């Protein structure tokens, strides 16, 4: 029996009493992935990206481990909820225009002490001030550096369109604007190198493309390490008591951790290891989060149909954004239909061994987005469900 077949047998036994659709997290794999992130971080703390987890119980589990510290959140409403739930270090990774949220933040010392907001424009400071009302709490601020690699005098850009702050001078100018402004305190810098951390460098069947990606990423790492260090020096000249410099992502942990200027690493997807993280040469993880759909039809030889399963991930539309049938091995989509909203036909010889009611296990393309489809996660140890915990959705929290 292969390792994957053994996993399928365990998952089927563990969930035999549960009707599909059902979502699970294999805790042995989850913990092993967490340990690997800590190892790759080389002694620097790992801040957990909540958008890749979206389950408070699992956030608490990983933050209880040595080597993890703090949360990187994705909306202000989520940040405030987490702060009121007892998480005392929440970095909001994206700018917000949530005026009611800022009124709450500036009006209450508990979330104001726990939450750090992201800024890359003076206009964002203006919006926060306009939302204060009677709120007088000091707002903790982090500046985001644009990590993109610019070539040919800026005519070619490699990387996400995020912050407008690219040069040390631009970041330092905004740091001075924050320092001069009453009611704000600059505490951190963040730089997410998505073109390095979030792009696999070993694309199956594409050796030349994979080589090009590795060359690009090596050049991007060199350029960013030099520029990030210069940015940190420039900002520390304005704010010498800067608390943290955050960088990285699951795919670049060890490279970013090697930079002296970086004090902490961000990662989250590496805990679940969705399918988009299969194509990396720098690390490998164990799939920990899966979902199962039930077989509801047997249309013919070599074909079964499962209920639902059309759970595409965000990003540029394409086949890499689709879940993949994972267990049993050897199933594939019908190219004319793909995964459907209500039903999904699956092709392949393993279909002939599946009966009505059997489970087919899938992996989502991205990590936490799976939790937007399920109210609960069943936590598996060995071949038993040892706990059932709510996702954000299960707690009535759908932040985006």
CSV table of C-alpha atoms in Angstrom, one decimal:
chain,number,residue,atom,x,y,z
A,1,UNK,CA,0.0,0.0,0.0
A,2,UNK,CA,1.4,3.4,-1.0
A,3,UNK,CA,1.6,6.2,1.6
A,4,UNK,CA,-1.3,8.0,-0.1
A,5,UNK,CA,-3.4,4.9,-0.1
A,6,UNK,CA,-2.7,4.5,3.6
A,7,UNK,CA,-3.8,8.1,4.2
A,8,UNK,CA,-7.0,7.5,2.2
A,9,UNK,CA,-7.8,4.4,4.4
A,10,UNK,CA,-7.2,6.5,7.5
A,11,UNK,CA,-9.3,9.3,6.4
A,12,UNK,CA,-12.1,7.0,5.3
A,13,UNK,CA,-12.1,5.2,8.7
A,14,UNK,CA,-11.9,8.5,10.7
A,15,UNK,CA,-14.9,10.0,8.8
A,16,UNK,CA,-17.0,6.9,8.3
A,17,UNK,CA,-19.6,8.3,10.6
A,18,UNK,CA,-19.7,11.6,8.7
A,19,UNK,CA,-21.6,12.4,5.5
A,20,UNK,CA,-19.7,14.3,2.8
A,21,UNK,CA,-19.1,17.0,1.9
A,22,UNK,CA,-16.7,17.2,4.8
A,23,UNK,CA,-13.4,19.0,5.4
A,24,UNK,CA,-10.5,17.7,7.5
A,25,UNK,CA,-7.1,18.7,8.8
A,26,UNK,CA,-4.6,15.9,9.5
A,27,UNK,CA,-2.9,17.1,12.7
A,28,UNK,CA,0.2,15.0,12.3
A,29,UNK,CA,0.8,16.6,8.9
A,30,UNK,CA,-0.2,20.1,10.2
A,31,UNK,CA,2.3,19.8,13.1
A,32,UNK,CA,5.1,18.5,10.9
A,33,UNK,CA,4.6,21.4,8.5
A,34,UNK,CA,4.7,23.8,11.4
A,35,UNK,CA,7.9,22.3,12.6
A,36,UNK,CA,9.4,22.6,9.1
A,37,UNK,CA,8.5,26.3,8.9
A,38,UNK,CA,10.3,26.9,12.2
A,39,UNK,CA,13.3,25.0,11.0
A,40,UNK,CA,13.5,27.0,7.8
A,41,UNK,CA,13.1,30.3,9.7
A,42,UNK,CA,16.4,29.6,11.5
A,43,UNK,CA,15.5,31.1,14.8
A,44,UNK,CA,13.5,34.0,13.6
A,45,UNK,CA,9.8,34.0,14.8
A,46,UNK,CA,7.1,33.0,12.3
A,47,UNK,CA,4.1,35.3,12.2
A,48,UNK,CA,1.0,33.2,11.1
A,49,UNK,CA,-1.0,34.5,8.1
A,50,UNK,CA,-4.6,34.0,9.2
A,51,UNK,CA,-6.0,34.1,5.7
A,52,UNK,CA,-4.3,30.8,5.1
A,53,UNK,CA,-5.8,29.2,8.2
A,54,UNK,CA,-9.2,30.9,8.9
A,55,UNK,CA,-9.8,28.8,12.0
A,56,UNK,CA,-9.2,30.2,15.5
A,57,UNK,CA,-8.6,26.8,17.1
A,58,UNK,CA,-5.8,26.1,14.6
A,59,UNK,CA,-4.4,29.6,15.0
A,60,UNK,CA,-4.2,28.9,18.8
A,61,UNK,CA,-2.6,25.5,18.2
A,62,UNK,CA,0.2,26.8,16.0
A,63,UNK,CA,0.8,29.9,18.2
A,64,UNK,CA,1.3,27.6,21.2
A,65,UNK,CA,4.4,26.1,19.5
A,66,UNK,CA,7.9,27.4,20.0
A,67,UNK,CA,9.0,29.5,17.0
A,68,UNK,CA,5.6,31.2,16.2
A,69,UNK,CA,4.6,34.7,17.4
A,70,UNK,CA,1.8,36.9,16.3
A,71,UNK,CA,-0.8,36.9,13.5
A,72,UNK,CA,-0.9,38.5,10.1
A,73,UNK,CA,-4.6,39.3,9.5
A,74,UNK,CA,-6.4,40.3,6.3
A,75,UNK,CA,-9.1,42.7,7.3
A,76,UNK,CA,-9.6,45.3,10.0
A,77,UNK,CA,-12.8,43.7,11.2
A,78,UNK,CA,-11.0,40.3,11.5
A,79,UNK,CA,-8.1,42.1,13.4
A,80,UNK,CA,-10.5,43.6,15.9
A,81,UNK,CA,-12.3,40.3,16.4
A,82,UNK,CA,-9.1,38.4,17.0
A,83,UNK,CA,-7.9,41.1,19.4
A,84,UNK,CA,-11.1,40.8,21.4
A,85,UNK,CA,-10.7,37.0,21.3
A,86,UNK,CA,-7.4,37.2,23.2
A,87,UNK,CA,-4.8,37.4,20.4
A,88,UNK,CA,-2.5,40.2,21.5
A,89,UNK,CA,-0.3,40.8,18.4
A,90,UNK,CA,-2.2,41.2,15.1
A,91,UNK,CA,-0.6,42.8,12.1
A,92,UNK,CA,-3.1,43.8,9.5
A,93,UNK,CA,-1.4,43.0,6.2
A,94,UNK,CA,-3.5,45.3,3.9
A,95,UNK,CA,-4.6,48.9,4.1
A,96,UNK,CA,-8.3,49.4,5.1
A,97,UNK,CA,-11.1,51.8,4.4
A,98,UNK,CA,-13.3,50.5,7.2
A,99,UNK,CA,-14.2,53.7,9.0
A,100,UNK,CA,-16.4,52.0,11.6
A,101,UNK,CA,-13.5,49.7,12.3
A,102,UNK,CA,-11.1,52.6,12.8
A,103,UNK,CA,-13.6,54.3,15.1
A,104,UNK,CA,-13.6,51.1,17.2
A,105,UNK,CA,-9.8,50.8,17.1
A,106,UNK,CA,-9.1,54.3,18.2
A,107,UNK,CA,-11.8,54.3,20.9
A,108,UNK,CA,-10.7,51.2,22.8
A,109,UNK,CA,-7.3,50.7,24.4
A,110,UNK,CA,-7.4,46.8,24.1
A,111,UNK,CA,-7.5,46.5,20.3
A,112,UNK,CA,-5.4,49.6,19.9
A,113,UNK,CA,-2.6,47.9,21.8
A,114,UNK,CA,-2.9,44.6,19.9
A,115,UNK,CA,-3.5,45.7,16.3
A,116,UNK,CA,-1.0,47.2,13.9
A,117,UNK,CA,-2.5,48.7,10.7
A,118,UNK,CA,-0.8,48.8,7.2
A,119,UNK,CA,-0.1,52.1,5.5
A,120,UNK,CA,1.5,53.1,2.3
A,121,UNK,CA,0.0,56.5,1.6
A,122,UNK,CA,-0.7,59.7,3.7
A,123,UNK,CA,-4.3,59.5,2.4
A,124,UNK,CA,-4.8,56.4,4.5
A,125,UNK,CA,-3.7,58.3,7.6
A,126,UNK,CA,-6.2,61.0,6.7
A,127,UNK,CA,-9.0,58.4,6.5
A,128,UNK,CA,-8.1,57.0,9.9
A,129,UNK,CA,-8.2,60.5,11.4
A,130,UNK,CA,-11.5,61.3,9.8
A,131,UNK,CA,-13.0,58.1,11.3
A,132,UNK,CA,-11.8,58.7,14.9
A,133,UNK,CA,-14.7,60.6,16.3
A,134,UNK,CA,-14.0,60.8,20.0
A,135,UNK,CA,-11.4,58.1,19.8
A,136,UNK,CA,-8.0,59.1,21.1
A,137,UNK,CA,-6.0,55.9,21.1
A,138,UNK,CA,-2.6,55.9,19.4
A,139,UNK,CA,-2.7,53.8,16.2
A,140,UNK,CA,0.2,51.4,15.6
A,141,UNK,CA,1.4,51.7,12.0
A,142,UNK,CA,3.4,49.4,9.7
A,143,UNK,CA,4.7,50.6,6.3
A,144,UNK,CA,4.6,48.3,3.3
A,145,UNK,CA,7.5,48.2,0.9
A,146,UNK,CA,6.9,47.3,-2.7
A,147,UNK,CA,9.1,44.2,-3.3
A,148,UNK,CA,8.7,44.0,-7.1
A,149,UNK,CA,11.8,43.6,-9.3
A,150,UNK,CA,12.0,46.5,-11.8
A,151,UNK,CA,14.1,46.0,-14.9
A,152,UNK,CA,15.0,48.1,-18.0
A,153,UNK,CA,14.5,51.3,-16.1
A,154,UNK,CA,11.2,50.3,-14.7
A,155,UNK,CA,9.6,49.3,-18.1
A,156,UNK,CA,9.5,45.7,-16.9
A,157,UNK,CA,8.0,44.8,-13.5
A,158,UNK,CA,8.1,41.4,-11.9
A,159,UNK,CA,5.8,41.1,-8.8
A,160,UNK,CA,2.5,42.0,-7.5
A,161,UNK,CA,1.0,45.5,-7.8
A,162,UNK,CA,0.9,46.4,-4.1
A,163,UNK,CA,2.5,49.3,-2.3
A,164,UNK,CA,3.7,52.5,-4.2
A,165,UNK,CA,6.7,52.6,-1.9
A,166,UNK,CA,9.6,51.2,-3.8
A,167,UNK,CA,12.7,53.2,-2.9
A,168,UNK,CA,14.3,53.9,0.5
A,169,UNK,CA,13.6,57.6,0.1
A,170,UNK,CA,9.9,57.1,-0.5
A,171,UNK,CA,9.5,54.8,2.5
A,172,UNK,CA,11.5,57.2,4.7
A,173,UNK,CA,9.3,60.2,3.6
A,174,UNK,CA,6.2,58.4,4.7
A,175,UNK,CA,7.9,57.3,7.9
A,176,UNK,CA,8.6,61.0,8.7
A,177,UNK,CA,5.0,61.8,7.9
A,178,UNK,CA,3.8,59.2,10.4
A,179,UNK,CA,6.3,60.4,13.0
A,180,UNK,CA,5.1,64.0,12.7
A,181,UNK,CA,1.5,63.1,13.0
A,182,UNK,CA,-0.2,63.0,16.4
A,183,UNK,CA,-2.1,59.8,17.2
A,184,UNK,CA,0.1,57.5,15.3
A,185,UNK,CA,3.2,55.4,16.1
A,186,UNK,CA,5.4,53.8,13.5
A,187,UNK,CA,6.3,50.3,14.7
A,188,UNK,CA,7.1,48.1,11.7
A,189,UNK,CA,7.9,47.5,8.1
A,190,UNK,CA,6.5,44.7,5.9
A,191,UNK,CA,7.7,43.5,2.6
A,192,UNK,CA,5.9,40.5,1.0
A,193,UNK,CA,7.9,39.1,-1.9
A,194,UNK,CA,5.0,37.2,-3.6
A,195,UNK,CA,6.9,36.6,-6.8
A,196,UNK,CA,9.4,34.6,-4.8
A,197,UNK,CA,7.4,33.1,-2.0
A,198,UNK,CA,4.2,32.4,-4.0
A,199,UNK,CA,5.5,31.2,-7.3
A,200,UNK,CA,6.7,27.6,-7.6
A,201,UNK,CA,10.0,27.1,-9.4
A,202,UNK,CA,9.5,23.5,-10.5
A,203,UNK,CA,6.6,23.4,-12.9
A,204,UNK,CA,5.7,19.8,-13.9
A,205,UNK,CA,6.5,19.3,-17.6
A,206,UNK,CA,7.9,22.8,-18.0
A,207,UNK,CA,11.7,22.6,-17.5
A,208,UNK,CA,12.6,25.8,-19.4
A,209,UNK,CA,9.9,27.8,-17.6
A,210,UNK,CA,11.1,26.4,-14.3
A,211,UNK,CA,14.6,27.4,-15.0
A,212,UNK,CA,13.5,30.9,-16.0
A,213,UNK,CA,11.6,31.2,-12.7
A,214,UNK,CA,14.6,30.1,-10.7
A,215,UNK,CA,16.8,32.7,-12.4
A,216,UNK,CA,14.3,35.4,-11.9
A,217,UNK,CA,13.8,34.6,-8.3
A,218,UNK,CA,17.6,34.5,-7.6
A,219,UNK,CA,17.9,37.9,-9.2
A,220,UNK,CA,14.9,39.2,-7.3
A,221,UNK,CA,16.2,37.9,-3.9
A,222,UNK,CA,19.6,39.7,-4.4
A,223,UNK,CA,18.0,43.0,-5.4
A,224,UNK,CA,15.4,42.9,-2.6
A,225,UNK,CA,17.9,42.0,0.1
A,226,UNK,CA,20.0,45.0,-0.7
A,227,UNK,CA,17.1,47.4,-1.1
A,228,UNK,CA,15.3,46.1,2.0
A,229,UNK,CA,18.4,46.6,4.1
A,230,UNK,CA,18.6,50.2,2.8
A,231,UNK,CA,15.0,50.8,3.6
A,232,UNK,CA,15.3,49.6,7.1
A,233,UNK,CA,18.4,51.8,7.7
A,234,UNK,CA,16.5,54.8,6.3
A,235,UNK,CA,13.4,54.1,8.5
A,236,UNK,CA,15.4,53.4,11.6
A,237,UNK,CA,17.0,56.8,11.2
A,238,UNK,CA,13.4,58.2,11.7
A,239,UNK,CA,12.1,55.6,14.1
A,240,UNK,CA,15.0,54.0,16.0
A,241,UNK,CA,12.6,52.0,18.2
A,242,UNK,CA,11.1,50.1,15.3
A,243,UNK,CA,9.7,46.9,16.7
A,244,UNK,CA,9.8,44.5,13.6
A,245,UNK,CA,10.7,44.1,10.0
A,246,UNK,CA,8.4,41.4,8.5
A,247,UNK,CA,9.2,39.5,5.3
A,248,UNK,CA,8.8,36.3,3.5
A,249,UNK,CA,6.1,33.8,2.8
A,250,UNK,CA,5.9,30.0,2.8
A,251,UNK,CA,7.9,29.6,-0.4
A,252,UNK,CA,10.8,31.9,0.7
A,253,UNK,CA,11.1,31.4,4.4
A,254,UNK,CA,14.8,30.3,4.6
A,255,UNK,CA,15.9,32.9,2.0
A,256,UNK,CA,14.2,35.8,3.8
A,257,UNK,CA,15.3,34.7,7.2
A,258,UNK,CA,18.9,34.9,6.0
A,259,UNK,CA,18.6,38.7,5.7
A,260,UNK,CA,20.0,40.5,8.7
A,261,UNK,CA,17.5,43.3,8.2
A,262,UNK,CA,14.5,41.0,8.6
A,263,UNK,CA,13.4,40.3,12.2
A,264,UNK,CA,10.4,38.0,11.6
A,265,UNK,CA,8.9,35.8,8.8
A,266,UNK,CA,5.3,35.6,7.6
A,267,UNK,CA,3.9,32.2,6.6
A,268,UNK,CA,0.5,30.4,6.7
A,269,UNK,CA,-0.1,28.3,3.6
A,270,UNK,CA,2.8,26.0,4.6
A,271,UNK,CA,0.6,24.7,7.4
A,272,UNK,CA,-2.0,23.2,5.1
A,273,UNK,CA,0.2,22.8,2.0
A,274,UNK,CA,-2.4,23.2,-0.7
A,275,UNK,CA,-1.7,22.1,-4.3
A,276,UNK,CA,-0.1,25.4,-5.4
A,277,UNK,CA,2.8,24.6,-3.1
A,278,UNK,CA,3.7,21.3,-4.8
A,279,UNK,CA,6.0,22.9,-7.3
A,280,UNK,CA,9.0,24.1,-5.1
A,281,UNK,CA,12.5,22.9,-5.1
A,282,UNK,CA,13.4,24.7,-1.8
A,283,UNK,CA,11.0,22.7,0.5
A,284,UNK,CA,8.3,20.0,0.5
A,285,UNK,CA,5.4,19.7,2.9
A,286,UNK,CA,2.6,17.2,3.7
A,287,UNK,CA,-0.9,17.9,2.5
A,288,UNK,CA,-2.8,18.6,5.8
A,289,UNK,CA,-6.1,20.1,4.7
A,290,UNK,CA,-8.5,18.2,2.4
A,291,UNK,CA,-12.1,18.0,1.6
A,292,UNK,CA,-14.3,15.0,0.5
A,293,UNK,CA,-17.2,14.9,-1.8
A,294,UNK,CA,-19.6,11.9,-2.0
A,295,UNK,CA,-20.0,9.7,-5.1
A,296,UNK,CA,-23.6,10.1,-6.2
A,297,UNK,CA,-23.6,8.6,-9.7
A,298,UNK,CA,-21.9,6.0,-11.8
A,299,UNK,CA,-22.6,7.2,-15.4
A,300,UNK,CA,-20.5,4.5,-17.1
A,301,UNK,CA,-17.2,2.5,-17.1
A,302,UNK,CA,-14.4,4.6,-15.7
A,303,UNK,CA,-16.6,7.4,-14.6
A,304,UNK,CA,-18.2,8.5,-11.3
A,305,UNK,CA,-19.9,11.7,-10.4
A,306,UNK,CA,-19.5,13.5,-7.0
A,307,UNK,CA,-21.6,16.1,-5.5
A,308,UNK,CA,-20.3,19.7,-5.9
A,309,UNK,CA,-16.6,20.4,-5.7
A,310,UNK,CA,-16.4,23.6,-7.9
A,311,UNK,CA,-14.3,25.5,-5.4
A,312,UNK,CA,-12.0,27.7,-7.5
A,313,UNK,CA,-9.3,29.7,-5.7
A,314,UNK,CA,-8.6,33.4,-6.1
A,315,UNK,CA,-6.1,34.8,-8.6
A,316,UNK,CA,-5.8,34.8,-12.4
A,317,UNK,CA,-8.3,32.2,-13.7
A,318,UNK,CA,-6.7,29.0,-14.9
A,319,UNK,CA,-6.5,25.3,-14.3
A,320,UNK,CA,-4.0,25.8,-11.4
A,321,UNK,CA,-6.8,27.6,-9.4
A,322,UNK,CA,-8.9,24.4,-9.3
A,323,UNK,CA,-9.0,21.8,-6.6
A,324,UNK,CA,-7.5,18.5,-7.6
A,325,UNK,CA,-8.9,15.0,-7.0
A,326,UNK,CA,-6.3,13.5,-4.7
A,327,UNK,CA,-7.6,10.2,-3.2
A,328,UNK,CA,-8.0,7.6,-4.6
A,329,UNK,CA,-5.0,8.3,-6.9
A,330,UNK,CA,-5.6,8.4,-10.6
A,331,UNK,CA,-8.8,10.3,-11.0
A,332,UNK,CA,-9.1,13.4,-13.2
A,333,UNK,CA,-11.6,15.9,-14.4
A,334,UNK,CA,-13.6,15.7,-17.6
A,335,UNK,CA,-12.0,18.5,-19.7
A,336,UNK,CA,-15.5,19.4,-21.0
A,337,UNK,CA,-16.9,20.0,-17.5
A,338,UNK,CA,-14.3,20.4,-14.9
A,339,UNK,CA,-15.4,20.7,-11.2
A,340,UNK,CA,-19.0,21.9,-11.1
A,341,UNK,CA,-21.1,23.9,-8.7
A,342,UNK,CA,-23.5,21.0,-8.1
A,343,UNK,CA,-21.8,18.0,-9.6
A,344,UNK,CA,-18.4,16.9,-10.8
A,345,UNK,CA,-17.7,13.9,-13.1
A,346,UNK,CA,-14.4,12.2,-12.5
A,347,UNK,CA,-12.6,9.9,-15.0
A,348,UNK,CA,-10.1,7.2,-14.5
A,349,UNK,CA,-9.8,3.5,-13.7
A,350,UNK,CA,-10.2,4.0,-9.9
A,351,UNK,CA,-13.7,5.2,-10.6
A,352,UNK,CA,-14.8,1.5,-11.2
A,353,UNK,CA,-13.9,0.6,-7.6
A,354,UNK,CA,-16.0,3.5,-6.1
A,355,UNK,CA,-19.5,2.9,-4.9
A,356,UNK,CA,-22.4,5.3,-4.3
A,357,UNK,CA,-21.7,7.1,-1.1
A,358,UNK,CA,-17.9,6.6,-1.1
A,359,UNK,CA,-15.8,9.6,-0.5
A,360,UNK,CA,-13.4,11.2,-3.0
A,361,UNK,CA,-10.8,13.4,-1.3
A,362,UNK,CA,-9.6,16.7,-2.9
A,363,UNK,CA,-6.9,19.3,-2.2
A,364,UNK,CA,-7.8,23.0,-2.6
A,365,UNK,CA,-5.5,25.1,-4.8
A,366,UNK,CA,-5.0,27.7,-2.0
A,367,UNK,CA,-4.9,27.3,1.8
A,368,UNK,CA,-7.5,29.2,3.9
A,369,UNK,CA,-10.0,29.7,1.1
A,370,UNK,CA,-11.2,26.2,1.6
A,371,UNK,CA,-12.7,27.3,5.0
A,372,UNK,CA,-15.0,29.7,3.2
A,373,UNK,CA,-16.9,26.6,2.0
A,374,UNK,CA,-17.1,24.7,5.3
A,375,UNK,CA,-18.5,25.6,8.7
A,376,UNK,CA,-16.3,23.0,10.5
A,377,UNK,CA,-13.0,21.3,10.3
A,378,UNK,CA,-12.7,17.7,11.6
A,379,UNK,CA,-9.2,17.3,13.1
A,380,UNK,CA,-7.8,13.8,12.6
A,381,UNK,CA,-5.1,12.0,14.6
A,382,UNK,CA,-4.3,8.6,13.2
A,383,UNK,CA,-7.6,7.2,12.1
A,384,UNK,CA,-9.8,9.1,14.5
A,385,UNK,CA,-11.5,12.4,14.5
A,386,UNK,CA,-10.3,13.9,17.8
A,387,UNK,CA,-12.0,17.3,17.6
A,388,UNK,CA,-14.4,19.2,15.4
A,389,UNK,CA,-13.8,23.0,15.4
A,390,UNK,CA,-15.5,25.9,13.6
A,391,UNK,CA,-13.9,27.8,10.8
A,392,UNK,CA,-14.4,31.6,10.6
A,393,UNK,CA,-17.5,30.9,8.5
A,394,UNK,CA,-18.7,28.5,11.2
A,395,UNK,CA,-18.4,31.3,13.7
A,396,UNK,CA,-20.5,33.6,11.5
A,397,UNK,CA,-17.4,35.5,10.3
A,398,UNK,CA,-17.1,36.1,6.6
A,399,UNK,CA,-14.8,39.0,6.4
A,400,UNK,CA,-14.4,39.2,2.6
